[in-house]
mmCIF file of C-alpha atoms in Angstrom:
data_model
loop_
_atom_site.group_PDB
_atom_site.id
_atom_site.type_symbol
_atom_site.label_atom_id
_atom_site.label_comp_id
_atom_site.label_asym_id
_atom_site.label_seq_id
_atom_site.Cartn_x
_atom_site.Cartn_y
_atom_site.Cartn_z
ATOM 1 C CA MET A 127 -57.708 188.633 35.842
ATOM 2 C CA THR A 128 -59.944 189.179 32.882
ATOM 3 C CA HIS A 129 -62.143 191.627 32.296
ATOM 4 C CA GLN A 130 -65.586 191.744 30.509
ATOM 5 C CA PHE A 131 -64.790 195.253 28.586
ATOM 6 C CA ASP A 132 -61.719 197.996 29.220
ATOM 7 C CA THR A 133 -63.761 200.858 27.629
ATOM 8 C CA ILE A 134 -66.285 203.218 29.394
ATOM 9 C CA SER A 135 -67.562 206.084 26.299
ATOM 10 C CA PHE A 136 -69.220 208.814 28.657
ATOM 11 C CA LEU A 137 -71.462 211.204 27.506
ATOM 12 C CA SER A 138 -73.220 213.860 29.878
ATOM 13 C CA ASP A 139 -74.489 217.229 30.280
ATOM 14 C CA PHE A 140 -72.247 217.951 33.161
ATOM 15 C CA GLY A 141 -69.763 220.794 32.189
ATOM 16 C CA SER A 142 -66.384 221.695 33.069
ATOM 17 C CA SER A 143 -66.850 223.966 35.592
ATOM 18 C CA ASP A 144 -67.684 221.850 38.448
ATOM 19 C CA GLU A 145 -65.897 218.720 39.368
ATOM 20 C CA PHE A 146 -69.097 216.275 38.625
ATOM 21 C CA VAL A 147 -66.700 214.588 35.392
ATOM 22 C CA GLY A 148 -63.749 214.367 37.497
ATOM 23 C CA VAL A 149 -65.531 212.837 40.599
ATOM 24 C CA VAL A 150 -67.388 210.379 37.830
ATOM 25 C CA LYS A 151 -64.159 209.224 36.089
ATOM 26 C CA SER A 152 -62.547 209.281 39.546
ATOM 27 C CA VAL A 153 -65.538 206.646 40.878
ATOM 28 C CA ILE A 154 -64.427 204.628 37.947
ATOM 29 C CA ALA A 155 -61.276 204.308 37.825
ATOM 30 C CA ASP A 156 -61.231 203.491 41.501
ATOM 31 C CA ILE A 157 -63.244 200.363 40.840
ATOM 32 C CA ALA A 158 -62.112 199.574 37.943
ATOM 33 C CA PRO A 159 -58.406 200.866 36.883
ATOM 34 C CA HIS A 160 -57.915 198.864 34.085
ATOM 35 C CA VAL A 161 -60.491 200.819 32.468
ATOM 36 C CA ARG A 162 -59.873 203.953 29.938
ATOM 37 C CA VAL A 163 -62.200 206.695 29.760
ATOM 38 C CA ILE A 164 -63.572 207.995 26.516
ATOM 39 C CA ASP A 165 -64.937 211.868 26.793
ATOM 40 C CA LEU A 166 -67.378 211.638 24.221
ATOM 41 C CA VAL A 167 -69.116 215.416 25.302
ATOM 42 C CA HIS A 168 -69.892 216.313 28.465
ATOM 43 C CA GLU A 169 -71.464 220.162 27.176
ATOM 44 C CA ILE A 170 -75.110 218.902 26.135
ATOM 45 C CA SER A 171 -76.606 222.262 27.217
ATOM 46 C CA PRO A 172 -78.450 221.495 30.850
ATOM 47 C CA HIS A 173 -81.529 219.028 30.901
ATOM 48 C CA ASP A 174 -81.583 218.682 27.569
ATOM 49 C CA VAL A 175 -82.367 215.041 26.553
ATOM 50 C CA ARG A 176 -83.467 215.704 22.918
ATOM 51 C CA ALA A 177 -79.566 217.067 22.426
ATOM 52 C CA GLY A 178 -77.507 214.280 24.365
ATOM 53 C CA SER A 179 -79.896 211.783 22.772
ATOM 54 C CA LEU A 180 -79.409 213.129 18.664
ATOM 55 C CA ALA A 181 -75.470 213.541 20.135
ATOM 56 C CA LEU A 182 -75.498 210.039 21.727
ATOM 57 C CA ALA A 183 -76.542 208.731 17.899
ATOM 58 C CA ARG A 184 -74.166 210.012 16.263
ATOM 59 C CA CYS A 185 -71.187 209.137 18.042
ATOM 60 C CA VAL A 186 -72.625 204.944 18.689
ATOM 61 C CA PRO A 187 -71.622 203.896 15.856
ATOM 62 C CA TYR A 188 -67.544 204.417 16.131
ATOM 63 C CA VAL A 189 -67.636 204.126 19.979
ATOM 64 C CA PRO A 190 -65.222 200.780 20.373
ATOM 65 C CA GLN A 191 -66.739 197.577 21.894
ATOM 66 C CA GLY A 192 -67.945 198.410 26.076
ATOM 67 C CA VAL A 193 -70.010 200.705 28.595
ATOM 68 C CA ILE A 194 -72.036 204.248 27.328
ATOM 69 C CA LEU A 195 -71.926 205.512 30.105
ATOM 70 C CA ALA A 196 -74.558 208.469 29.271
ATOM 71 C CA ILE A 197 -75.851 211.030 31.645
ATOM 72 C CA VAL A 198 -78.888 213.879 31.354
ATOM 73 C CA ASP A 199 -80.631 213.250 34.080
ATOM 74 C CA PRO A 200 -83.300 215.941 34.841
ATOM 75 C CA GLY A 201 -85.214 213.537 36.822
ATOM 76 C CA VAL A 202 -82.602 212.644 38.792
ATOM 77 C CA GLY A 203 -83.735 211.550 42.679
ATOM 78 C CA SER A 204 -87.087 210.355 41.394
ATOM 79 C CA SER A 205 -89.274 207.879 40.134
ATOM 80 C CA ARG A 206 -87.555 207.837 37.050
ATOM 81 C CA ARG A 207 -85.220 204.280 36.605
ATOM 82 C CA ALA A 208 -81.516 203.873 36.589
ATOM 83 C CA VAL A 209 -81.103 201.341 33.808
ATOM 84 C CA ALA A 210 -78.662 199.180 32.419
ATOM 85 C CA ILE A 211 -78.896 197.902 28.463
ATOM 86 C CA SER A 212 -77.511 195.656 26.879
ATOM 87 C CA VAL A 213 -77.182 194.969 23.284
ATOM 88 C CA ALA A 214 -75.331 193.225 19.887
ATOM 89 C CA GLY A 215 -75.068 190.116 21.835
ATOM 90 C CA GLY A 216 -73.222 191.558 24.968
ATOM 91 C CA THR A 217 -70.566 193.439 23.116
ATOM 92 C CA GLY A 218 -72.417 196.883 24.346
ATOM 93 C CA ILE A 219 -73.667 197.762 27.380
ATOM 94 C CA PHE A 220 -75.630 201.296 28.156
ATOM 95 C CA VAL A 221 -76.084 202.510 31.367
ATOM 96 C CA GLY A 222 -77.992 205.912 32.038
ATOM 97 C CA PRO A 223 -81.139 206.680 33.132
ATOM 98 C CA ASP A 224 -84.656 205.593 31.315
ATOM 99 C CA ASN A 225 -85.887 209.252 30.238
ATOM 100 C CA GLY A 226 -85.322 208.669 26.135
ATOM 101 C CA LEU A 227 -81.784 209.516 26.531
ATOM 102 C CA LEU A 228 -80.386 206.107 25.066
ATOM 103 C CA ALA A 229 -83.444 205.056 22.754
ATOM 104 C CA ALA A 230 -82.009 205.874 19.223
ATOM 105 C CA ALA A 231 -78.992 205.209 20.078
ATOM 106 C CA ILE A 232 -79.594 201.877 20.800
ATOM 107 C CA SER A 233 -81.691 201.347 18.352
ATOM 108 C CA LEU A 234 -79.299 202.121 16.002
ATOM 109 C CA ALA A 235 -77.389 199.777 17.721
ATOM 110 C CA GLY A 236 -79.707 196.502 16.783
ATOM 111 C CA GLY A 237 -81.936 197.383 19.829
ATOM 112 C CA ALA A 238 -82.147 196.357 23.532
ATOM 113 C CA GLU A 239 -81.911 192.435 24.808
ATOM 114 C CA GLU A 240 -81.586 192.460 27.628
ATOM 115 C CA ALA A 241 -82.195 195.934 30.701
ATOM 116 C CA VAL A 242 -82.220 196.207 34.194
ATOM 117 C CA VAL A 243 -82.892 198.580 36.689
ATOM 118 C CA LEU A 244 -80.000 199.884 38.691
ATOM 119 C CA ASN A 245 -81.651 198.359 42.363
ATOM 120 C CA ASN A 246 -79.084 196.514 43.746
ATOM 121 C CA SER A 247 -77.127 198.541 46.270
ATOM 122 C CA LYS A 248 -74.164 196.248 46.491
ATOM 123 C CA TYR A 249 -73.400 197.770 43.608
ATOM 124 C CA GLN A 250 -74.120 201.564 44.632
ATOM 125 C CA LEU A 251 -71.807 203.800 46.298
ATOM 126 C CA VAL A 252 -73.502 205.163 49.985
ATOM 127 C CA ALA A 253 -74.267 208.343 49.239
ATOM 128 C CA PRO A 254 -75.546 211.155 51.361
ATOM 129 C CA GLY A 255 -77.808 213.011 49.172
ATOM 130 C CA ASN A 256 -79.741 211.210 45.801
ATOM 131 C CA THR A 257 -78.981 214.361 43.155
ATOM 132 C CA PHE A 258 -75.983 212.749 42.241
ATOM 133 C CA ALA A 259 -76.976 209.253 40.210
ATOM 134 C CA GLY A 260 -73.253 209.318 38.449
ATOM 135 C CA ARG A 261 -71.654 208.689 40.604
ATOM 136 C CA ASP A 262 -73.813 207.042 42.917
ATOM 137 C CA ILE A 263 -75.298 204.451 40.909
ATOM 138 C CA PHE A 264 -73.897 205.343 37.267
ATOM 139 C CA ALA A 265 -70.190 205.127 37.407
ATOM 140 C CA PRO A 266 -70.100 202.147 39.665
ATOM 141 C CA ALA A 267 -72.461 200.051 37.377
ATOM 142 C CA ALA A 268 -70.319 200.596 34.120
ATOM 143 C CA ALA A 269 -67.381 200.480 36.639
ATOM 144 C CA HIS A 270 -68.564 196.780 37.837
ATOM 145 C CA LEU A 271 -70.069 196.311 34.358
ATOM 146 C CA CYS A 272 -66.270 196.206 32.791
ATOM 147 C CA LEU A 273 -65.023 193.976 35.982
ATOM 148 C CA GLY A 274 -67.375 191.181 34.374
ATOM 149 C CA VAL A 275 -70.280 190.812 36.752
ATOM 150 C CA PRO A 276 -73.203 190.621 35.463
ATOM 151 C CA LEU A 277 -75.990 192.726 34.264
ATOM 152 C CA GLY A 278 -78.253 190.934 36.184
ATOM 153 C CA GLU A 279 -76.542 190.945 38.932
ATOM 154 C CA LEU A 280 -77.095 194.991 39.163
ATOM 155 C CA GLY A 281 -80.920 194.679 39.766
ATOM 156 C CA ASP A 282 -83.802 193.355 38.416
ATOM 157 C CA GLN A 283 -84.245 192.636 34.922
ATOM 158 C CA ILE A 284 -87.350 194.463 32.883
ATOM 159 C CA ASP A 285 -88.957 194.030 29.338
ATOM 160 C CA PRO A 286 -86.929 195.618 27.182
ATOM 161 C CA ALA A 287 -89.989 196.897 25.331
ATOM 162 C CA LEU A 288 -91.200 198.684 28.262
ATOM 163 C CA LEU A 289 -88.274 200.957 28.383
ATOM 164 C CA LEU A 290 -89.056 204.965 27.649
ATOM 165 C CA PRO A 291 -88.716 205.761 23.545
ATOM 166 C CA GLY A 292 -86.593 208.277 22.093
ATOM 167 C CA VAL A 293 -87.080 211.814 21.967
ATOM 168 C CA VAL A 294 -85.721 212.581 18.272
ATOM 169 C CA PRO A 295 -87.645 213.922 15.519
ATOM 170 C CA LEU A 296 -88.335 212.271 12.291
ATOM 171 C CA PRO A 297 -89.958 214.428 9.571
ATOM 172 C CA ARG A 298 -93.378 214.263 8.322
ATOM 173 C CA GLU A 299 -94.897 213.837 4.729
ATOM 174 C CA ALA A 300 -95.941 217.666 3.641
ATOM 175 C CA ASP A 301 -97.086 219.602 1.022
ATOM 176 C CA GLY A 302 -95.441 217.582 -1.410
ATOM 177 C CA GLY A 303 -92.361 217.755 0.106
ATOM 178 C CA LEU A 304 -91.065 216.809 4.082
ATOM 179 C CA GLN A 305 -91.639 218.576 7.777
ATOM 180 C CA GLY A 306 -88.596 218.776 9.715
ATOM 181 C CA GLU A 307 -86.756 221.085 11.541
ATOM 182 C CA VAL A 308 -83.785 221.772 12.980
ATOM 183 C CA THR A 309 -81.922 218.785 15.325
ATOM 184 C CA TRP A 310 -78.408 220.580 16.555
ATOM 185 C CA ILE A 311 -75.970 223.416 14.936
ATOM 186 C CA ASP A 312 -72.280 222.240 16.063
ATOM 187 C CA ARG A 313 -70.109 225.561 16.866
ATOM 188 C CA TYR A 314 -69.434 226.508 13.430
ATOM 189 C CA GLY A 315 -73.437 227.346 13.166
ATOM 190 C CA ASN A 316 -73.598 224.584 10.242
ATOM 191 C CA CYS A 317 -77.639 223.650 11.447
ATOM 192 C CA GLN A 318 -78.302 219.551 10.556
ATOM 193 C CA LEU A 319 -81.927 219.251 9.856
ATOM 194 C CA ASN A 320 -83.523 215.276 10.433
ATOM 195 C CA VAL A 321 -83.575 215.006 7.143
ATOM 196 C CA SER A 322 -81.189 212.773 5.353
ATOM 197 C CA ALA A 323 -79.884 212.860 2.074
ATOM 198 C CA ASP A 324 -81.717 209.223 1.325
ATOM 199 C CA ASP A 325 -85.159 211.308 2.221
ATOM 200 C CA ILE A 326 -84.723 213.857 -1.052
ATOM 201 C CA ALA A 327 -83.380 211.483 -3.844
ATOM 202 C CA GLY A 328 -84.274 211.736 -6.902
ATOM 203 C CA TRP A 329 -85.763 215.098 -6.083
ATOM 204 C CA GLY A 330 -82.768 217.042 -7.967
ATOM 205 C CA GLU A 331 -79.884 219.527 -6.633
ATOM 206 C CA GLN A 332 -82.477 222.609 -6.188
ATOM 207 C CA ILE A 333 -84.350 222.842 -2.885
ATOM 208 C CA ARG A 334 -87.517 224.397 -1.974
ATOM 209 C CA VAL A 335 -86.469 225.442 1.822
ATOM 210 C CA VAL A 336 -88.835 227.216 3.838
ATOM 211 C CA ILE A 337 -87.270 228.155 7.217
ATOM 212 C CA THR A 338 -90.331 229.263 10.354
ATOM 213 C CA ASN A 339 -89.030 230.158 13.957
ATOM 214 C CA VAL A 340 -91.078 228.702 16.519
ATOM 215 C CA ALA A 341 -90.835 231.480 18.804
ATOM 216 C CA THR A 342 -91.992 233.902 16.568
ATOM 217 C CA SER A 343 -94.014 232.666 13.298
ATOM 218 C CA GLU A 344 -91.787 234.425 11.187
ATOM 219 C CA ARG A 345 -90.793 232.196 7.893
ATOM 220 C CA VAL A 346 -88.035 232.727 5.204
ATOM 221 C CA VAL A 347 -87.743 230.967 1.843
ATOM 222 C CA ARG A 348 -84.688 230.139 0.090
ATOM 223 C CA SER A 349 -83.752 227.800 -3.256
ATOM 224 C CA LEU A 350 -80.841 226.116 -1.746
ATOM 225 C CA ARG A 351 -78.580 223.722 -4.419
ATOM 226 C CA VAL A 352 -77.456 220.199 -1.991
ATOM 227 C CA VAL A 353 -74.334 219.802 -2.514
ATOM 228 C CA ASP A 354 -70.811 217.537 -0.963
ATOM 229 C CA ASN A 355 -68.591 219.665 1.030
ATOM 230 C CA PHE A 356 -68.702 223.668 1.782
ATOM 231 C CA SER A 357 -66.459 225.145 -0.765
ATOM 232 C CA GLN A 358 -69.249 224.061 -3.101
ATOM 233 C CA ILE A 359 -71.588 226.337 -2.002
ATOM 234 C CA SER A 360 -69.925 229.532 -3.824
ATOM 235 C CA GLY A 361 -71.293 232.241 -1.467
ATOM 236 C CA GLY A 362 -74.740 232.620 0.748
ATOM 237 C CA LEU A 363 -76.377 229.458 1.543
ATOM 238 C CA GLY A 364 -76.577 225.939 0.464
ATOM 239 C CA LEU A 365 -77.120 222.363 1.746
ATOM 240 C CA VAL A 366 -74.588 219.410 2.539
ATOM 241 C CA VAL A 367 -74.766 216.505 2.655
ATOM 242 C CA ASP A 368 -72.592 215.984 6.281
ATOM 243 C CA SER A 369 -70.649 213.493 7.835
ATOM 244 C CA TYR A 370 -73.678 211.868 9.410
ATOM 245 C CA GLY A 371 -75.598 211.596 5.994
ATOM 246 C CA MET A 372 -78.352 214.096 6.787
ATOM 247 C CA LEU A 373 -79.243 217.862 5.119
ATOM 248 C CA ALA A 374 -77.496 220.944 6.835
ATOM 249 C CA ILE A 375 -78.168 224.422 6.277
ATOM 250 C CA CYS A 376 -74.674 225.918 5.722
ATOM 251 C CA VAL A 377 -71.908 228.519 4.941
ATOM 252 C CA ASP A 378 -68.956 228.519 3.675
ATOM 253 C CA ARG A 379 -66.864 229.798 6.277
ATOM 254 C CA GLY A 380 -69.060 231.228 7.822
ATOM 255 C CA SER A 381 -72.667 230.468 10.788
ATOM 256 C CA ALA A 382 -75.952 229.457 9.011
ATOM 257 C CA ALA A 383 -77.359 229.935 12.273
ATOM 258 C CA LEU A 384 -76.202 233.903 13.086
ATOM 259 C CA GLU A 385 -76.668 234.517 9.105
ATOM 260 C CA LEU A 386 -80.730 232.999 9.371
ATOM 261 C CA GLN A 387 -81.125 233.225 13.284
ATOM 262 C CA LEU A 388 -81.765 229.545 13.431
ATOM 263 C CA GLY A 389 -81.810 227.964 16.730
ATOM 264 C CA SER A 390 -82.895 223.799 17.458
ATOM 265 C CA GLY A 391 -86.390 223.149 17.023
ATOM 266 C CA ASP A 392 -86.904 225.793 14.439
ATOM 267 C CA LEU A 393 -88.684 223.876 11.698
ATOM 268 C CA VAL A 394 -87.695 222.943 8.097
ATOM 269 C CA ALA A 395 -89.630 221.787 5.191
ATOM 270 C CA VAL A 396 -87.790 220.936 2.132
ATOM 271 C CA SER A 397 -89.751 220.043 -1.161
ATOM 272 C CA PRO A 398 -88.063 219.386 -5.174
ATOM 273 C CA ASP A 399 -87.797 223.639 -6.592
ATOM 274 C CA THR A 400 -89.503 222.693 -9.790
ATOM 275 C CA PRO A 401 -90.060 225.696 -11.991
ATOM 276 C CA THR A 402 -93.512 226.271 -11.185
ATOM 277 C CA ALA A 403 -92.373 226.504 -8.035
ATOM 278 C CA GLN A 404 -92.840 230.034 -6.788
ATOM 279 C CA THR A 405 -90.043 230.014 -4.431
ATOM 280 C CA ILE A 406 -89.794 233.312 -3.367
ATOM 281 C CA THR A 407 -86.136 234.466 -1.777
ATOM 282 C CA THR A 408 -86.606 236.943 1.381
ATOM 283 C CA ASN A 409 -84.491 238.612 3.756
ATOM 284 C CA VAL A 410 -86.804 238.472 6.774
ATOM 285 C CA HIS A 411 -86.001 238.746 10.111
ATOM 286 C CA ILE A 412 -86.498 235.530 11.992
ATOM 287 C CA GLY A 413 -84.671 236.191 15.117
ATOM 288 C CA ARG A 414 -85.695 235.386 18.275
ATOM 289 C CA LYS A 415 -87.184 237.897 20.375
ATOM 290 C CA ASN A 416 -85.857 238.215 24.563
#
């Protein structure tokens, strides 16, 4: 028997302390036993659609052809739509909630070509409640797609242009530079910004960085050098062009997040650090207050 796909790449905020991930994978295995499931990440902070969207966008250039199953779904059981979206001439299909989670990754994959609402009960599990769409709606849809069930069989077609837009912030021009923010802090404490190396092309290697804690409005100003790897920082803080081509505030073998008490969403303005710029290095504490 010829199947359409043999791989499902799976991202969620389910974590590992409950049975949710295992149950979703069990449903897939029961319907489509030939499928391998790649666990991208399941430790997205609960209900954090933006963090899930960013992680999915980072992953999508590297996932194999097949189904991308993404579930960060605080609106589960409500009127939010469960959808499946075809990209790249049908070589990839995203399955998940229509809440902005999928938008950035779909854009990176070339844009939505066809979309359906997952409302055909033939391809869903009968459930005692409606709060586990991952088990009852998304997993069966993903598995049946791998078996070769046409996308249009899973539910009613919708205009892809009506899908909810992304929740990933873009930098904006301000005061001769760019106003961005911390979008992601990895397990090492590196603080990725929504500013790419291309955004600062021609600025020189020394950048003026103004960090604003959104909770306290306290600021710290630093002059940081842009480098290619952690060892080039040579002590203190630096701006590293990370593996995704974005700027990240880093400490060599240390945590920039801890040193600066940075959190996701804190504002970071960057501008060329010219000789006339009044760049002041300060140790103002900008830690979050409980």
